[in-house]
PDB file of C-alpha atoms in Angstrom:
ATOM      1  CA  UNK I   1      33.087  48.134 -41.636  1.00 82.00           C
ATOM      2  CA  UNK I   2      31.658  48.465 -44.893  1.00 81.00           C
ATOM      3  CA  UNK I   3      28.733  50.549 -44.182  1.00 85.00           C
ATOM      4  CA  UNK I   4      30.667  52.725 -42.074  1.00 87.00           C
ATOM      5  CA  UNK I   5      33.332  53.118 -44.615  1.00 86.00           C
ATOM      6  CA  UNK I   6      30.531  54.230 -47.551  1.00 81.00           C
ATOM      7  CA  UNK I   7      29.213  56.250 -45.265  1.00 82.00           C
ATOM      8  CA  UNK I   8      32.086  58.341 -44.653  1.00 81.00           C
ATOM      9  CA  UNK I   9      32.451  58.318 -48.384  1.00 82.00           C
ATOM     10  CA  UNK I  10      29.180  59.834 -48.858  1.00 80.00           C
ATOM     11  CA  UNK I  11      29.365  62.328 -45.935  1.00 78.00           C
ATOM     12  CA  UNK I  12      32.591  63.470 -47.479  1.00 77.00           C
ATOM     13  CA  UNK I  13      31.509  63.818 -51.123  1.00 76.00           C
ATOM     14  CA  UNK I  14      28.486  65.453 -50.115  1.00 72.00           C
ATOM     15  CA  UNK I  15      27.950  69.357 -48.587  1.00 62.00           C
ATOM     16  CA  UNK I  16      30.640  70.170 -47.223  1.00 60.00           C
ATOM     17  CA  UNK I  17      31.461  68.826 -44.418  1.00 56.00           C
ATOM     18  CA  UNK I  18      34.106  70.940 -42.551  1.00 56.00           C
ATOM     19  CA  UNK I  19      35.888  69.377 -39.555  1.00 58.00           C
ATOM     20  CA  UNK I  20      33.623  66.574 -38.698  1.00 75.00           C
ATOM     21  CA  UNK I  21      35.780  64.659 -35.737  1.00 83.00           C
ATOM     22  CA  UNK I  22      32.631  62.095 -35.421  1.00 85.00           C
ATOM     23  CA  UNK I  23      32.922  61.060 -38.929  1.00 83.00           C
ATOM     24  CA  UNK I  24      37.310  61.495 -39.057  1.00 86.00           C
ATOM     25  CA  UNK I  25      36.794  58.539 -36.192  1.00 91.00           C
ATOM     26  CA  UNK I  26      34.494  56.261 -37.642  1.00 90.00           C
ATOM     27  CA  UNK I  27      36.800  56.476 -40.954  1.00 90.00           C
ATOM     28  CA  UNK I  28      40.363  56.164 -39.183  1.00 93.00           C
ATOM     29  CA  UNK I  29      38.358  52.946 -37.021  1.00 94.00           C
ATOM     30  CA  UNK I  30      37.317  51.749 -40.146  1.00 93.00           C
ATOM     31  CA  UNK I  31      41.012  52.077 -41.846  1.00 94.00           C
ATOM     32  CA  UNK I  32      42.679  50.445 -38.732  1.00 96.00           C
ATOM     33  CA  UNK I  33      40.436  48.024 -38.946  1.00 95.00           C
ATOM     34  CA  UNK I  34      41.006  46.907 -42.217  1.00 94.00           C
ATOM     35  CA  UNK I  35      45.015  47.377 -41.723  1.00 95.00           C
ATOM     36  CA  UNK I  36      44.854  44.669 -39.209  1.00 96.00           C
ATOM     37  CA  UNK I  37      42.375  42.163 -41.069  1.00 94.00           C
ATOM     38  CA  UNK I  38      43.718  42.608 -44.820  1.00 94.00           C
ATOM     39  CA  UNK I  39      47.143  40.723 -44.509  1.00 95.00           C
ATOM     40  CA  UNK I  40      45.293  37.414 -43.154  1.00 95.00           C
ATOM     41  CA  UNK I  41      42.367  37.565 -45.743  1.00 93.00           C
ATOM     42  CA  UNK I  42      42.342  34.466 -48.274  1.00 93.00           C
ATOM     43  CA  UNK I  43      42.774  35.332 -51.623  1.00 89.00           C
ATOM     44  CA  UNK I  44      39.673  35.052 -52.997  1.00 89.00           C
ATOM     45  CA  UNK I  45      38.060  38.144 -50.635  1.00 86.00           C
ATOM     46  CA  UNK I  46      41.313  40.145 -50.872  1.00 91.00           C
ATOM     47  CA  UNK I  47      40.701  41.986 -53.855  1.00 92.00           C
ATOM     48  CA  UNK I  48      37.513  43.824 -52.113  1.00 91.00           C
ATOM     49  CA  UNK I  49      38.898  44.245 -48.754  1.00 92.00           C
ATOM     50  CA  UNK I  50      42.448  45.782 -50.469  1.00 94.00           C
ATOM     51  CA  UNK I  51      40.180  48.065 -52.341  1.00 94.00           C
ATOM     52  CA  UNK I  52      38.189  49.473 -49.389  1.00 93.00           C
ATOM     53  CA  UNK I  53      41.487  50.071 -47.599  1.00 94.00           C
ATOM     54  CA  UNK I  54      42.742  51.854 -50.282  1.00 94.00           C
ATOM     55  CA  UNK I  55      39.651  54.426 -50.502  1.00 92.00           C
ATOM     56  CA  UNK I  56      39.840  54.534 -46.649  1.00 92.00           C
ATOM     57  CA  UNK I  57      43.551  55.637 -46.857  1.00 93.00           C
ATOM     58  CA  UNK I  58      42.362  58.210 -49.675  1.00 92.00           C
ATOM     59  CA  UNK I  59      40.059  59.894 -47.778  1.00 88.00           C
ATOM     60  CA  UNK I  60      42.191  59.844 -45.052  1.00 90.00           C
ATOM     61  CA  UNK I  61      44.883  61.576 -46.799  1.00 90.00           C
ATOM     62  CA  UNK I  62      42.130  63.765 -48.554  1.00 84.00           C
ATOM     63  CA  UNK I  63      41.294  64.857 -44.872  1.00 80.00           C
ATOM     64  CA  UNK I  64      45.122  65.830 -43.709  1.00 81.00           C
ATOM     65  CA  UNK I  65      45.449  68.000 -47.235  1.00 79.00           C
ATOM     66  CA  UNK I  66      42.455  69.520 -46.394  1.00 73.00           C
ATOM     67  CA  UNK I  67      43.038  70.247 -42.998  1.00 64.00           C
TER      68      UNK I  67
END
């Protein structure tokens, strides 16, 4: 999850990467993904986990303005 989160990161900050539907699924994957696992994470490895979901939701949102 985390590799294929920073990767979508760095695809999208990157050239520019028009409508990529490969990447927009590995990044809305990624996002559900962390949705489901974030609420049942101990406290001590929610800090990281909240923060990927938040720049997972970013981009997403980033994607629909775009778009």
């Amino acid at each position: 999850m985390d590799l294929d989160l920073h990767g979508c990161v760095v695809h999208f900050l990157g050239e520019p990467y028009g409508e990529d539907e490969w990447q927009l699924q590995i990044l809305r994957k990624v996002a559900a993904g962390l949705d489901r696992i974030v609420p049942h994470l101990p406290p001590v490895l929610s800090d990281y986990f909240v923060s990927a979901q938040g720049l997972a939701r970013a981009l997403l949102q980033e994607w629909d303005e775009a778009g």
